[in-house]
Amino acid sequence: MHIEQQEEAVKKRPVGKRLWQYALHFKGSFILALLMLTLAVAADLSGPFIAKAIIDRHIIGIEQPYYVTQTASKDNVSFNDATYKRADRFEPGETKGSAIQILQVGKSFYLISGEAPTTTGVREYQDGTLKITAKGQVWEAAAQPLPLSQLLVFYEPEIRGILYWLGIYILLLAVSIVMSFGKILGLQTAANKVIRKLRGDVYAHVQRLPIPYFDNLPAGKVVSRITNDTEAVKDLFVAVLSNFTSGIITIAGIYVALFILDTKLALFCMVLVPLILVWIVLYRRIATKYNIVIRSRLSSINAIINESIQGMPVIRAFRREKETMDEFEKLNEDYLTYSNKMLSLNAYTSHNLVNVLRNVAFAFVLWYFGGASLSASGIVTLGVLYAFTDLLSRLFQPLTGMVNQLATLDQSIVSAGRVFELMDEQGEERHDGSMPRYKGHVEFDQVSFAYKEDFVLKNINFEAKPGQTVALVGHTGSGKSSIMNLLFRFYDPQQGEIRIDGNVIRDIPKQWLRQHMGIVLQDPYLFTGTIESNVSLGDPRISRKKVEASLNAVGADRVLKTLTKGLDEPVVEKGSTLSAGQRQLISFARALAFEPSILILDEATANIDTETEAIIQEALEVLKRGRTTFIIAHRLSTIRSADLILVLHRGEIVERGSHEELMAMEGRYFRMYQLQFGAQVENQAQSGQIGEPSFAPLEDAGLEGDEFEHNTDASNEEHTKKKRAAIAQAKPASAAYK
C-alpha cells in the first residue's frame, strides 16, 4: 500500500471514537485521575464532612432502633436468636417486627426492648432501669448491660462503611499532598489497563484470524502491531491526556482571571485560541505522513529481524550475511530519514513557535496598553498591566506542554489506526463448549477446492470408516495436504461436502470439530517450556501420569532416557536442542494424550533416521489403534498396511484400494513402488539377500506427474517384468509391514 493510501485509510478509520470506547471500559480510573487533578482543594475540605459521616452514620448511628426483619441483607445483625436491621436501612414497605435499642450511659451501653421516644437529655442507669430526663420529663424503661462482645455484633455491619469513608479520606488527603504524583499514577494505571485490554483483544483476534491471512503476512509485522503499536497508544493516555487536560483547565482558569482584570485585554488574547487550533490541524496533516512511514518501517524491521533469527542457520550456511545486512540497512536508513524529518518538524514548530507567539503577544500588550498606561491615558493601570503580563506568561506554559505533545498524539493515533486495521480483518467466530467424541466416519462428497483461482482439488470422493487407516500418496502438489486442511477446516471447500458421522463439518463450530482431532506434522512444533508441557499443552485434563504413559506408549522413553531431567527437561524455542526423532516422538505422545478420534500423520517419518524409524513405526501402530487415521506419506513403507490408499494426481484421485489391489492394477501406485523399491529389491534378489528396501522419497527419483508414463513405456517392459518378479518375492521384515 502506498503512503497516500495508508494515510487515507488511517483517516477513514474512526480511531478516536474507538479509543474512547476502550477508555470507557476503565472510566472510573480516568475520572478519578482527572478529579485528582482538578479537585485538590475540595480534598482538603472533605475531611470534616467525612468525619461527620463516620460519627453520625456508623458510630453514634447504632443508637437508632433495630427491628426484627425477615429480609436477607448485608446490614442485618444476628442477636439472641433473632435477625435485626437498623431502622434507617429498611426499604419502603418492608415489614418491621419488634424493636430493640442500644443507649450509651457514660462508658457503658445498655439494651432496652422497644423504642425510646427521645435519645436527647440526661441519661441514668440504676438497678436495671434506664432513665432519660429531658425538659422536665422523665422516661424510663427496663434495661440490661450490653457486654463488649455483644456490642461488637452491632458494629460489624458498620465496619465496611467506616473503612469506605476512611479510604476516601486517605485517598483525598494523598491527592491534596501529592496531586501530581497521584495524577501520573492514576493515568498510568488506567492507560496500562486500556493497553492490556487492547493488546489482549488484538492477540485474541489474531487467534481468530483464518489461516489464509497468515499465508502472506510476515510474523514480525503482526508482532510489531501487538507490541510496539499498542505501547505507542499508551502514551496517548498518559502524556497527551495529562498535558491536554491540565493545560485546558489551567488555560480556562487564566482566561477567567483575564476577563476579571480587563475585558479588552482578554478579548485580544482570545485570538490565540483559533491560532493554536489551526496550528494543530496543519501539524497533524504533515506529521501523519511521516508517522505512517515510521511505523511501517519499524514493522518491517521487526519482520526482517524475526525472519533472520529463525533462518540464521540457512543464512550462515549459504553465506548470505552481507545481503541480509544490506536489506536490513536499507529499511533502517529509511526509518532514520523519516525520523529525522519528524524531529525537524517538531523543532520548527513546537517550542520555538510558542515562543514566537508569546513574544508577539507581549510586544502588542506592551505597545498598545503599556504605552497608554505610562501616558496616564487611563486604559489600564500599571497593577493590572503587571498582573496581566504575569497571567499571560502563565498562559503559554500549558500551551507549550500541549504543543510539545502533538508529536506523541499523532504517533499514537497512527499506531492505533494500524492496530484497528488488524482488528478489522474478518475473523472466525468462536464457540464455547464442546461436542461428544465422534466415531470418526469421514466422507468426502464431490469436494472441489481452490486456494485462489485454480482448483487444487477436483471432485474428491472417498469414505473412511471408523478405525480405518487411509493413506494419501502422490507427487508434490497433488493435493494431499489440502485434503487434510479441509478436514481440519483451516479452509472450506468451494464445492461439495465433507461429513463426519453424517454431519456436514461446515455446520460444526471449528473449535468443537478440532477437539477430537490430532495431528503429527513432518516438522513438529515444540513450544518453550518442558517436555511435559509440550505433551499436555497446559491442558488440566492431562495429568503428569498420563503424559508419562503417553510417552512410554509411543516408545519415547527409549529415546528420551538420556535426558537428565526427564519430563522436566527444558525445551527451548521449536525444540532446537532435541533431535528430530525426539521431537517427533514428543509430538506422537501429544497426539496420543489428547485421545483424538481422527488422527492425521503428515509425512511424520520423513525426517527420521533409520534407527529411530523402527521406534516410530511401533509408535504409529499405537497411535492408530481405535481411531480413524489419515497418513500423508512419500515413504510407501509407512502405508503398506493401510486399509485404503488414495493415489492423487493433479488434485484428483486416480487410484484407490489396498496395497495388494493397487499393485495388481499395475498403475501409478505400482510405478511409484517400483521407483522407490525396485532397484534395491532387484539387486538383493540377484545376490540372494532380500532385506529391507530403501525409503527414497518419490521426488528423489526426479520424477513427478506425467513423467511416470514417459519412463515406463513399452521400451522398458522387459526391465519392468524383472522388477515385478523380484518385488513379488520381497517380504519386508519390519513390524509395520506385517
XYZ file of C-alpha atoms in Angstrom:
738
model
C 0.000 0.000 0.000
C 1.349 3.439 -0.946
C 1.854 6.133 1.673
C -1.132 8.134 0.355
C -3.376 5.074 0.567
C -2.204 4.304 4.100
C -2.835 7.894 5.150
C -6.322 7.799 3.684
C -7.006 4.502 5.441
C -5.960 5.995 8.774
C -8.262 8.969 8.236
C -11.230 6.774 7.320
C -10.988 4.610 10.429
C -12.804 6.136 13.433
C -9.678 5.804 15.568
C -10.597 8.452 18.126
C -14.052 7.010 18.692
C -12.736 3.505 19.163
C -10.037 4.651 21.589
C -12.733 6.484 23.530
C -14.746 3.261 23.719
C -11.734 1.467 25.159
C -11.218 4.254 27.689
C -14.857 3.904 28.779
C -14.103 0.378 29.989
C -11.989 1.973 32.702
C -13.780 5.284 33.009
C -13.649 5.041 36.787
C -9.862 5.135 36.786
C -9.716 8.026 34.318
C -12.361 10.041 36.150
C -10.573 9.506 39.433
C -7.257 10.623 37.927
C -8.813 13.763 36.420
C -10.607 14.585 39.676
C -7.287 14.303 41.456
C -6.005 16.950 39.068
C -8.920 19.397 39.278
C -10.347 18.935 42.787
C -7.285 19.130 45.040
C -8.759 21.932 47.143
C -12.015 20.039 47.662
C -9.969 17.159 49.093
C -8.794 19.346 51.972
C -12.338 20.484 52.760
C -13.758 16.989 52.616
C -12.116 15.871 55.883
C -14.711 17.292 58.304
C -17.605 16.021 56.182
C -16.142 12.528 56.116
C -15.599 12.587 59.897
C -19.194 13.757 60.372
C -20.484 10.908 58.214
C -18.466 8.312 60.148
C -19.615 9.590 63.543
C -23.269 10.179 62.691
C -23.873 7.207 60.438
C -21.698 4.499 61.896
C -20.521 5.245 65.449
C -23.465 7.030 67.095
C -25.769 5.536 64.476
C -26.065 2.258 66.384
C -28.306 4.094 68.890
C -31.053 4.092 66.296
C -33.782 1.467 66.863
C -33.287 -2.055 65.461
C -36.306 -4.020 64.213
C -36.752 -7.725 63.621
C -36.614 -8.428 59.869
C -37.265 -11.427 57.623
C -35.366 -9.939 54.646
C -31.790 -11.055 53.980
C -29.336 -8.163 53.868
C -25.643 -7.481 54.432
C -26.734 -4.909 57.058
C -28.539 -7.494 59.231
C -27.445 -8.287 62.807
C -27.971 -11.685 64.462
C -28.709 -11.254 68.185
C -30.432 -13.547 70.707
C -31.682 -15.979 68.031
C -33.305 -13.154 66.034
C -32.290 -11.064 62.995
C -32.390 -7.290 63.298
C -31.835 -4.353 60.936
C -31.306 -0.700 61.761
C -34.393 1.486 61.282
C -32.856 3.784 58.642
C -31.890 0.815 56.447
C -35.372 -0.608 55.885
C -36.714 -0.368 52.345
C -40.089 1.355 51.805
C -42.883 -1.110 52.512
C -40.570 -3.607 54.210
C -42.198 -5.239 57.269
C -40.794 -4.309 60.681
C -41.004 -6.620 63.689
C -40.436 -5.956 67.375
C -37.824 -3.321 68.267
C -34.768 -3.072 70.490
C -32.491 -0.092 71.063
C -28.964 0.479 72.364
C -28.287 3.544 74.514
C -24.989 4.696 75.978
C -24.703 5.918 79.570
C -21.207 7.093 80.419
C -18.804 4.468 79.132
C -21.359 1.642 79.255
C -24.004 0.501 76.770
C -27.481 -0.808 77.678
C -30.139 -2.661 75.713
C -33.847 -1.882 76.021
C -36.875 -3.547 74.480
C -38.929 -1.247 72.295
C -38.001 2.226 71.121
C -37.160 5.290 73.274
C -39.243 8.381 72.420
C -36.120 10.526 72.619
C -32.401 9.998 72.962
C -31.522 13.538 73.977
C -31.352 14.526 77.634
C -29.696 13.310 80.802
C -29.299 9.537 80.944
C -29.034 7.477 84.117
C -28.946 3.769 84.848
C -29.764 2.277 88.243
C -30.964 -1.129 89.421
C -31.908 -2.376 85.925
C -33.753 0.808 84.967
C -32.563 3.385 82.401
C -33.918 6.927 82.791
C -33.806 9.812 80.300
C -34.659 13.261 81.622
C -35.410 15.940 79.021
C -37.241 19.266 79.505
C -38.520 18.262 82.913
C -39.980 14.993 81.687
C -38.635 11.584 82.715
C -38.794 8.479 80.570
C -37.663 5.164 81.930
C -37.528 1.533 80.804
C -36.071 -1.776 81.883
C -32.533 -2.192 80.517
C -29.714 -4.707 80.673
C -25.987 -4.025 80.366
C -24.540 -4.958 76.957
C -21.117 -6.675 77.142
C -18.432 -5.639 74.669
C -18.658 -8.931 72.777
C -22.380 -8.393 72.123
C -21.890 -4.704 71.346
C -19.384 -5.557 68.620
C -22.072 -7.625 66.885
C -23.970 -4.407 66.158
C -20.795 -2.709 64.927
C -19.943 -5.442 62.393
C -22.166 -4.006 59.587
C -20.668 -0.576 60.261
C -17.037 -1.616 59.735
C -17.496 -1.766 55.979
C -18.902 1.763 55.883
C -16.216 3.105 58.227
C -13.451 1.591 56.086
C -15.098 3.018 52.970
C -15.110 6.544 54.352
C -11.604 6.216 55.781
C -10.373 5.029 52.386
C -11.887 8.049 50.686
C -10.406 10.346 53.313
C -6.907 8.857 52.942
C -7.175 8.979 49.157
C -8.281 12.603 49.098
C -5.637 13.524 51.660
C -2.986 11.954 49.429
C -4.383 13.926 46.489
C -4.035 17.194 48.347
C -0.409 16.401 49.295
C 0.910 14.741 46.160
C -1.525 15.791 43.439
C 0.880 15.480 40.542
C 2.074 12.070 41.754
C -1.496 10.865 42.049
C -2.371 12.240 38.635
C 0.500 10.435 36.920
C -0.122 7.221 38.830
C -3.848 7.289 38.090
C -3.426 7.952 34.387
C -0.591 5.437 34.109
C -2.653 2.727 35.779
C -5.693 3.458 33.642
C -3.568 3.582 30.492
C -1.978 0.234 31.340
C -5.438 -1.276 31.763
C -6.524 0.093 28.388
C -3.392 -1.248 26.704
C -3.767 -4.586 28.464
C -7.302 -4.906 27.132
C -6.367 -3.580 23.685
C -3.375 -5.889 23.436
C -5.430 -8.793 24.723
C -8.171 -8.081 22.185
C -5.631 -7.862 19.352
C -3.977 -11.125 20.349
C -7.351 -12.825 20.763
C -8.351 -11.551 17.320
C -5.110 -12.908 15.841
C -6.125 -16.295 17.239
C -9.423 -15.984 15.353
C -7.929 -14.895 12.033
C -8.297 -17.531 9.326
C -5.229 -19.476 8.282
C -5.114 -17.842 4.796
C -4.445 -14.454 6.430
C -1.030 -15.630 7.627
C -0.023 -17.031 4.259
C 1.269 -13.672 3.011
C 1.918 -11.722 6.229
C 5.321 -11.875 7.974
C 5.047 -12.804 11.644
C 7.241 -9.844 12.642
C 4.677 -7.353 11.347
C 1.934 -8.916 13.430
C 4.227 -8.876 16.475
C 5.015 -5.192 15.873
C 1.338 -4.242 15.911
C 0.652 -6.221 19.063
C 3.662 -4.837 20.965
C 5.132 -1.608 19.555
C 1.942 -0.028 18.235
C -0.106 -0.778 21.337
C 2.705 0.595 23.521
C 2.654 3.816 21.488
C -1.086 4.119 22.155
C -0.350 4.103 25.891
C 1.447 7.460 25.564
C -1.837 8.935 24.354
C -3.496 8.205 27.677
C -0.504 9.056 29.846
C 1.364 12.033 28.406
C -1.131 13.511 25.938
C -4.251 13.204 28.079
C -2.430 14.528 31.142
C -0.933 17.555 29.409
C -4.046 18.451 27.448
C -6.369 18.102 30.431
C -4.203 20.087 32.818
C -3.498 22.593 30.056
C -7.175 23.162 29.246
C -8.083 23.547 32.902
C -5.211 25.966 33.511
C -5.953 28.000 30.405
C -9.661 28.205 31.292
C -8.790 29.459 34.757
C -6.346 32.024 33.399
C -8.893 33.344 30.890
C -11.428 33.764 33.700
C -8.852 35.791 35.610
C -8.010 37.807 32.490
C -11.636 38.755 31.943
C -11.889 39.784 35.592
C -8.858 42.045 35.151
C -9.752 43.625 31.811
C -12.213 42.573 29.122
C -10.361 44.222 26.230
C -7.064 42.546 27.097
C -8.799 39.187 27.483
C -10.558 39.518 24.117
C -7.225 40.259 22.474
C -5.729 37.098 23.956
C -8.666 35.040 22.680
C -7.103 35.373 19.216
C -4.538 32.781 20.357
C -7.163 30.028 20.564
C -8.006 29.780 16.814
C -4.295 30.166 16.007
C -3.477 27.130 18.138
C -6.321 25.099 16.583
C -5.165 25.901 13.034
C -1.643 25.077 14.076
C -2.671 21.651 15.407
C -4.574 20.794 12.207
C -1.680 21.758 9.928
C 0.865 19.990 12.103
C -1.076 16.738 12.124
C -1.555 16.833 8.369
C 2.220 16.793 7.859
C 3.152 14.645 10.846
C 0.700 11.867 9.942
C 2.515 11.282 6.641
C 5.811 10.872 8.446
C 4.452 8.725 11.253
C 2.758 6.293 8.862
C 6.098 5.637 7.185
C 7.947 5.446 10.515
C 5.553 2.862 11.975
C 5.518 0.889 8.722
C 9.331 0.767 8.551
C 9.555 -0.249 12.200
C 7.124 -3.071 11.482
C 9.237 -4.195 8.507
C 12.402 -4.051 10.617
C 10.780 -6.319 13.202
C 9.724 -8.685 10.437
C 13.215 -8.984 8.931
C 14.806 -9.423 12.368
C 12.345 -12.208 13.208
C 12.945 -13.890 9.861
C 16.728 -13.576 10.136
C 16.881 -15.076 13.615
C 14.722 -18.047 12.619
C 16.683 -18.572 9.412
C 20.148 -17.939 10.845
C 21.466 -21.460 10.070
C 20.477 -21.050 6.407
C 21.953 -17.540 6.225
C 25.247 -18.787 7.658
C 25.320 -21.947 5.548
C 24.851 -20.035 2.278
C 26.945 -17.038 3.378
C 24.135 -14.534 2.935
C 25.107 -12.365 5.910
C 26.061 -9.369 3.767
C 22.914 -9.469 1.642
C 20.718 -9.803 4.727
C 22.549 -6.923 6.383
C 22.130 -4.754 3.278
C 18.399 -5.404 3.260
C 18.201 -4.516 6.936
C 20.280 -1.360 6.494
C 18.042 -0.147 3.689
C 14.991 -0.313 5.956
C 16.962 1.125 8.868
C 18.157 4.066 6.767
C 14.639 4.770 5.566
C 13.428 4.713 9.165
C 16.183 7.152 10.152
C 15.327 9.514 7.287
C 11.699 9.897 8.246
C 12.519 10.036 11.954
C 14.803 12.983 11.234
C 12.058 14.650 9.208
C 9.751 14.253 12.189
C 12.378 15.725 14.508
C 12.852 18.699 12.198
C 9.109 19.320 12.091
C 8.955 19.282 15.879
C 11.965 21.559 16.166
C 10.465 24.123 13.791
C 7.004 24.112 15.307
C 6.719 23.055 18.917
C 8.616 25.127 21.471
C 10.001 27.686 19.045
C 6.599 28.572 17.606
C 5.137 29.005 21.085
C 7.916 31.433 21.923
C 7.198 33.426 18.771
C 3.506 33.733 19.631
C 4.303 34.655 23.213
C 6.765 37.362 22.211
C 4.321 38.830 19.677
C 1.581 38.919 22.319
C 3.897 40.579 24.854
C 5.027 43.156 22.339
C 1.464 44.054 21.401
C 0.317 44.340 25.028
C 3.275 46.483 25.995
C 2.952 48.692 22.915
C -0.783 49.211 22.980
C -1.719 49.017 26.644
C 1.645 49.734 28.304
C 2.214 52.975 26.423
C -1.258 54.158 27.344
C -0.678 53.357 30.999
C 2.600 55.243 31.089
C 0.995 58.213 29.401
C -1.772 58.156 32.018
C -4.487 57.812 29.398
C -6.308 55.501 31.774
C -6.795 52.407 29.579
C -5.360 50.098 32.309
C -3.424 50.669 35.486
C 0.154 49.505 35.998
C -1.019 46.974 38.516
C -3.451 45.479 36.042
C -0.781 45.533 33.366
C 1.678 43.674 35.621
C -0.914 41.127 36.656
C -1.990 40.704 33.064
C 1.537 40.089 31.763
C 2.157 37.621 34.575
C -1.027 35.712 33.671
C -0.123 35.913 30.003
C 3.238 34.341 30.804
C 1.488 31.577 32.705
C -0.895 31.075 29.782
C 1.900 29.951 27.480
C 3.281 27.330 29.867
C 0.378 24.900 29.346
C 0.315 25.827 25.660
C 3.945 24.772 25.395
C 3.173 21.486 27.137
C 0.220 20.809 24.840
C 2.082 21.625 21.654
C 5.057 19.519 22.663
C 2.696 16.538 22.907
C 1.427 16.912 19.361
C 4.091 14.537 18.054
C 3.095 11.908 20.615
C -0.581 12.496 19.841
C -0.146 11.921 16.129
C 2.137 8.920 16.628
C -0.402 7.353 18.974
C -3.281 7.934 16.551
C -1.326 6.399 13.658
C -0.327 3.401 15.804
C -3.905 2.939 16.973
C -5.031 3.030 13.342
C -2.620 0.219 12.492
C -3.865 -1.828 15.441
C -7.510 -1.346 14.495
C -6.689 -2.175 10.871
C -5.536 -5.597 12.072
C -8.626 -5.968 14.261
C -10.881 -5.096 11.310
C -9.709 -8.189 9.454
C -12.517 -10.718 9.262
C -12.036 -13.304 11.992
C -13.596 -16.658 12.679
C -16.403 -16.827 15.200
C -15.518 -18.667 18.381
C -17.929 -21.035 20.101
C -17.552 -22.076 23.705
C -18.473 -25.555 24.747
C -17.761 -28.923 23.183
C -19.334 -31.853 21.383
C -19.362 -35.576 22.183
C -16.462 -37.614 20.843
C -17.436 -38.739 17.381
C -16.799 -42.182 15.889
C -14.617 -40.935 13.056
C -16.669 -41.865 9.980
C -15.337 -39.404 7.358
C -16.877 -38.802 3.931
C -15.689 -36.517 1.144
C -18.538 -35.957 -1.315
C -17.690 -34.249 -4.642
C -15.287 -31.853 -2.923
C -13.507 -29.237 -5.028
C -11.245 -26.564 -3.548
C -9.036 -23.675 -4.711
C -6.735 -21.503 -2.592
C -7.074 -18.661 -5.098
C -8.455 -19.248 -8.589
C -7.203 -22.605 -9.847
C -8.702 -25.693 -8.240
C -6.134 -27.812 -6.409
C -8.740 -30.480 -5.570
C -11.344 -31.673 -8.053
C -14.349 -33.863 -7.288
C -12.750 -35.704 -4.381
C -14.866 -38.680 -3.261
C -13.892 -41.217 -0.626
C -15.075 -42.725 2.646
C -13.048 -43.554 5.755
C -14.881 -45.810 8.173
C -14.271 -45.648 11.928
C -10.945 -47.229 12.865
C -9.672 -47.411 9.301
C -6.293 -46.138 8.127
C -6.416 -44.105 4.922
C -3.181 -43.197 3.153
C -2.745 -40.347 0.698
C 0.107 -40.591 -1.782
C 1.130 -38.609 -4.814
C 3.755 -36.205 -6.067
C 4.278 -32.793 -4.506
C 1.354 -30.515 -5.270
C -1.093 -33.315 -5.927
C -3.411 -32.145 -3.115
C -2.610 -34.446 -0.175
C -2.118 -31.724 2.442
C -5.031 -29.734 1.029
C -7.386 -32.598 1.878
C -6.192 -32.502 5.484
C -6.524 -28.704 5.587
C -10.158 -29.091 4.572
C -10.756 -31.823 7.140
C -9.421 -29.536 9.888
C -11.476 -26.664 8.432
C -8.406 -24.473 8.055
C -10.147 -23.808 4.747
C -13.631 -24.590 3.455
C -14.257 -26.127 0.016
C -15.967 -24.138 -2.714
C -17.922 -27.186 -3.848
C -19.102 -30.420 -2.261
C -19.472 -31.548 1.341
C -17.294 -33.137 3.998
C -19.141 -35.170 6.618
C -18.112 -36.724 9.917
C -20.535 -39.290 11.286
C -23.075 -37.963 8.789
C -22.779 -34.322 9.949
C -21.584 -31.684 7.491
C -18.474 -30.186 9.101
C -19.292 -26.730 7.730
C -22.173 -26.704 10.224
C -19.948 -27.691 13.167
C -18.065 -24.929 15.038
C -14.387 -25.224 14.214
C -13.276 -25.385 17.849
C -15.689 -28.254 18.522
C -14.637 -30.087 15.376
C -10.907 -29.933 16.193
C -11.440 -31.002 19.798
C -11.411 -34.661 18.739
C -8.700 -34.388 16.076
C -4.966 -34.813 16.402
C -2.133 -34.091 14.008
C 1.534 -35.005 13.758
C 3.485 -32.902 11.300
C 6.631 -33.665 9.348
C 8.433 -30.933 11.304
C 6.725 -30.967 14.720
C 6.475 -27.659 16.543
C 7.561 -27.596 20.178
C 6.931 -24.642 22.466
C 9.270 -23.142 25.020
C 8.760 -24.983 28.305
C 9.374 -28.607 29.252
C 8.734 -31.964 27.666
C 5.713 -32.400 29.934
C 4.201 -29.031 28.965
C 4.704 -29.820 25.285
C 2.782 -33.065 25.605
C -0.051 -31.695 27.745
C -0.028 -28.178 26.229
C -1.143 -26.941 29.646
C -4.457 -28.811 29.486
C -5.526 -29.562 33.085
C -7.271 -32.734 31.913
C -3.913 -34.284 31.016
C -2.112 -35.269 34.201
C 1.602 -35.877 34.594
C 0.900 -39.590 34.876
C -0.959 -39.507 31.555
C 1.918 -37.606 29.931
C 4.363 -40.246 31.120
C 2.097 -43.074 29.968
C 1.708 -41.491 26.519
C 5.478 -41.116 26.124
C 6.040 -44.721 27.173
C 3.315 -45.966 24.827
C 4.995 -44.458 21.760
C 8.443 -45.636 22.844
C 9.739 -42.168 23.636
C 11.204 -43.370 26.942
C 13.887 -45.237 24.994
C 14.922 -42.115 23.116
C 14.499 -39.590 25.948
C 16.204 -41.654 28.653
C 19.465 -39.773 28.061
C 17.891 -36.505 29.203
C 18.930 -35.745 32.783
C 15.696 -34.069 33.925
C 13.266 -36.438 32.245
C 9.814 -34.926 31.774
C 11.080 -31.646 33.213
C 13.836 -31.283 30.634
C 13.724 -27.680 29.342
C 12.625 -27.187 25.751
C 13.773 -24.018 24.024
C 12.058 -22.443 21.028
C 10.976 -25.074 18.494
C 12.877 -27.751 20.463
C 16.131 -26.902 18.747
C 18.188 -28.735 21.414
C 16.413 -32.027 20.697
C 16.953 -34.368 17.785
C 14.394 -34.762 15.012
C 13.435 -38.184 16.367
C 12.961 -36.870 19.906
C 10.780 -34.025 18.681
C 8.699 -36.388 16.591
C 8.143 -38.812 19.446
C 7.056 -35.954 21.711
C 4.541 -34.904 19.061
C 3.290 -38.516 18.859
C 2.836 -38.578 22.625
C 0.997 -35.248 22.440
C -1.439 -36.657 19.882
C -1.968 -39.809 21.958
C -2.527 -37.877 25.204
C -5.413 -35.908 23.696
C -7.099 -39.153 22.565
C -8.407 -37.935 19.189
C -10.934 -39.939 17.252
C -9.350 -38.758 13.986
C -5.573 -38.657 13.603
C -3.610 -37.057 10.773
C 0.011 -38.020 10.182
C 1.509 -35.547 7.715
C 4.742 -37.185 6.474
C 5.546 -37.871 10.113
C 8.534 -40.105 9.326
C 10.101 -38.084 6.532
C 12.963 -36.679 8.620
C 13.672 -39.658 10.841
C 16.846 -41.743 10.852
C 16.623 -45.489 10.249
C 17.218 -46.468 13.894
C 14.553 -44.128 15.255
C 12.153 -45.097 12.459
C 11.727 -48.564 13.922
C 10.526 -46.984 17.175
C 8.348 -44.553 15.215
C 6.752 -47.410 13.284
C 5.791 -49.071 16.561
C 4.513 -45.725 17.829
C 2.373 -45.387 14.713
C 0.678 -48.695 15.449
C -0.090 -47.500 18.982
C -1.415 -44.188 17.704
C -3.647 -45.695 15.021
C -5.304 -48.178 17.362
C -9.029 -47.441 17.801
C -9.159 -44.271 15.708
C -9.577 -43.210 12.106
C -6.121 -42.364 10.769
C -5.033 -40.419 7.711
C -1.437 -40.791 6.607
C 0.238 -38.474 4.119
C 3.451 -40.130 3.050
C 6.118 -40.207 0.387
C 7.662 -43.275 2.019
C 5.430 -46.093 0.870
C 6.841 -48.253 3.686
C 4.595 -46.448 6.168
C 1.341 -47.120 4.313
C 1.654 -50.735 3.158
C -0.766 -51.900 5.877
C -3.298 -49.095 5.272
C -6.909 -50.152 4.766
C -7.336 -47.694 1.902
C -4.697 -45.971 -0.223
C -5.707 -42.972 -2.306
C -3.384 -42.033 -5.154
C -3.700 -38.378 -6.109
C -2.569 -36.693 -9.283
C -3.173 -33.014 -10.054
C -5.919 -32.728 -7.450
C -7.819 -35.872 -8.457
C -7.992 -39.382 -7.037
C -6.739 -41.538 -9.884
C -6.439 -44.838 -7.985
C -7.770 -46.300 -4.751
C -7.552 -49.593 -2.905
C -5.322 -51.619 -0.602
C -1.623 -52.136 -1.270
C -2.209 -55.522 -2.865
C -5.090 -54.254 -5.001
C -3.090 -51.292 -6.282
C -0.067 -53.453 -7.054
C -2.305 -55.784 -9.019
C -3.640 -52.831 -11.029
C -0.076 -52.051 -12.192
C -0.949 -48.370 -12.445
C 0.514 -45.218 -10.970
C 0.957 -46.647 -7.453
C 2.719 -49.676 -8.906
C 5.155 -47.425 -10.764
C 5.746 -45.347 -7.616
C 6.529 -48.542 -5.741
C 8.938 -49.576 -8.488
C 10.724 -46.242 -8.350
C 11.210 -46.437 -4.585
C 11.938 -50.114 -4.026
C 12.578 -51.759 -7.375
C 16.276 -51.158 -7.849
C 17.355 -52.329 -4.413
C 14.991 -55.306 -4.357
C 16.282 -56.432 -7.742
C 19.880 -56.203 -6.586
C 19.049 -58.094 -3.415
C 17.209 -60.770 -5.404
C 20.206 -61.259 -7.659
C 22.539 -61.580 -4.660
C 20.105 -63.800 -2.783
C 19.616 -61.280 0.037
C 16.119 -59.964 0.351
C 16.068 -57.317 3.106
C 14.534 -54.014 3.985
C 14.084 -51.779 0.932
C 15.391 -48.229 0.851
C 12.959 -45.379 1.522
C 13.879 -42.731 -1.002
C 11.048 -40.205 -1.399
C 9.266 -40.042 -4.714
C 10.800 -36.682 -5.592
C 14.313 -38.114 -5.060
C 13.793 -40.193 -8.160
C 13.466 -36.989 -10.134
C 10.041 -37.969 -11.479
C 6.729 -36.247 -10.926
C 3.332 -36.221 -12.605
C 3.239 -37.346 -16.230
C 6.920 -38.291 -16.166
C 5.839 -41.668 -14.775
C 4.225 -42.614 -18.057
C 7.202 -41.424 -20.069
C 9.628 -43.561 -18.122
C 7.573 -46.729 -18.003
C 6.637 -47.195 -21.635
C 6.907 -50.326 -23.744
C 10.653 -49.873 -24.242
C 11.147 -50.667 -20.550
C 8.631 -53.519 -20.412
C 11.233 -56.241 -20.139
C 13.038 -54.474 -17.335
C 9.711 -53.879 -15.571
C 8.838 -57.571 -15.609
C 12.108 -58.438 -13.898
C 11.471 -55.865 -11.208
C 7.917 -57.128 -10.724
C 9.123 -60.645 -10.180
C 11.721 -59.500 -7.661
C 9.165 -57.375 -5.783
C 6.763 -60.294 -5.558
C 9.466 -62.289 -3.738
C 10.287 -59.451 -1.338
C 8.976 -59.913 2.207
C 9.707 -56.806 4.298
C 10.792 -57.666 7.800
C 9.682 -54.669 9.828
C 6.644 -54.855 12.080
C 4.935 -52.152 10.102
C 4.603 -54.493 7.128
C 3.137 -57.450 8.931
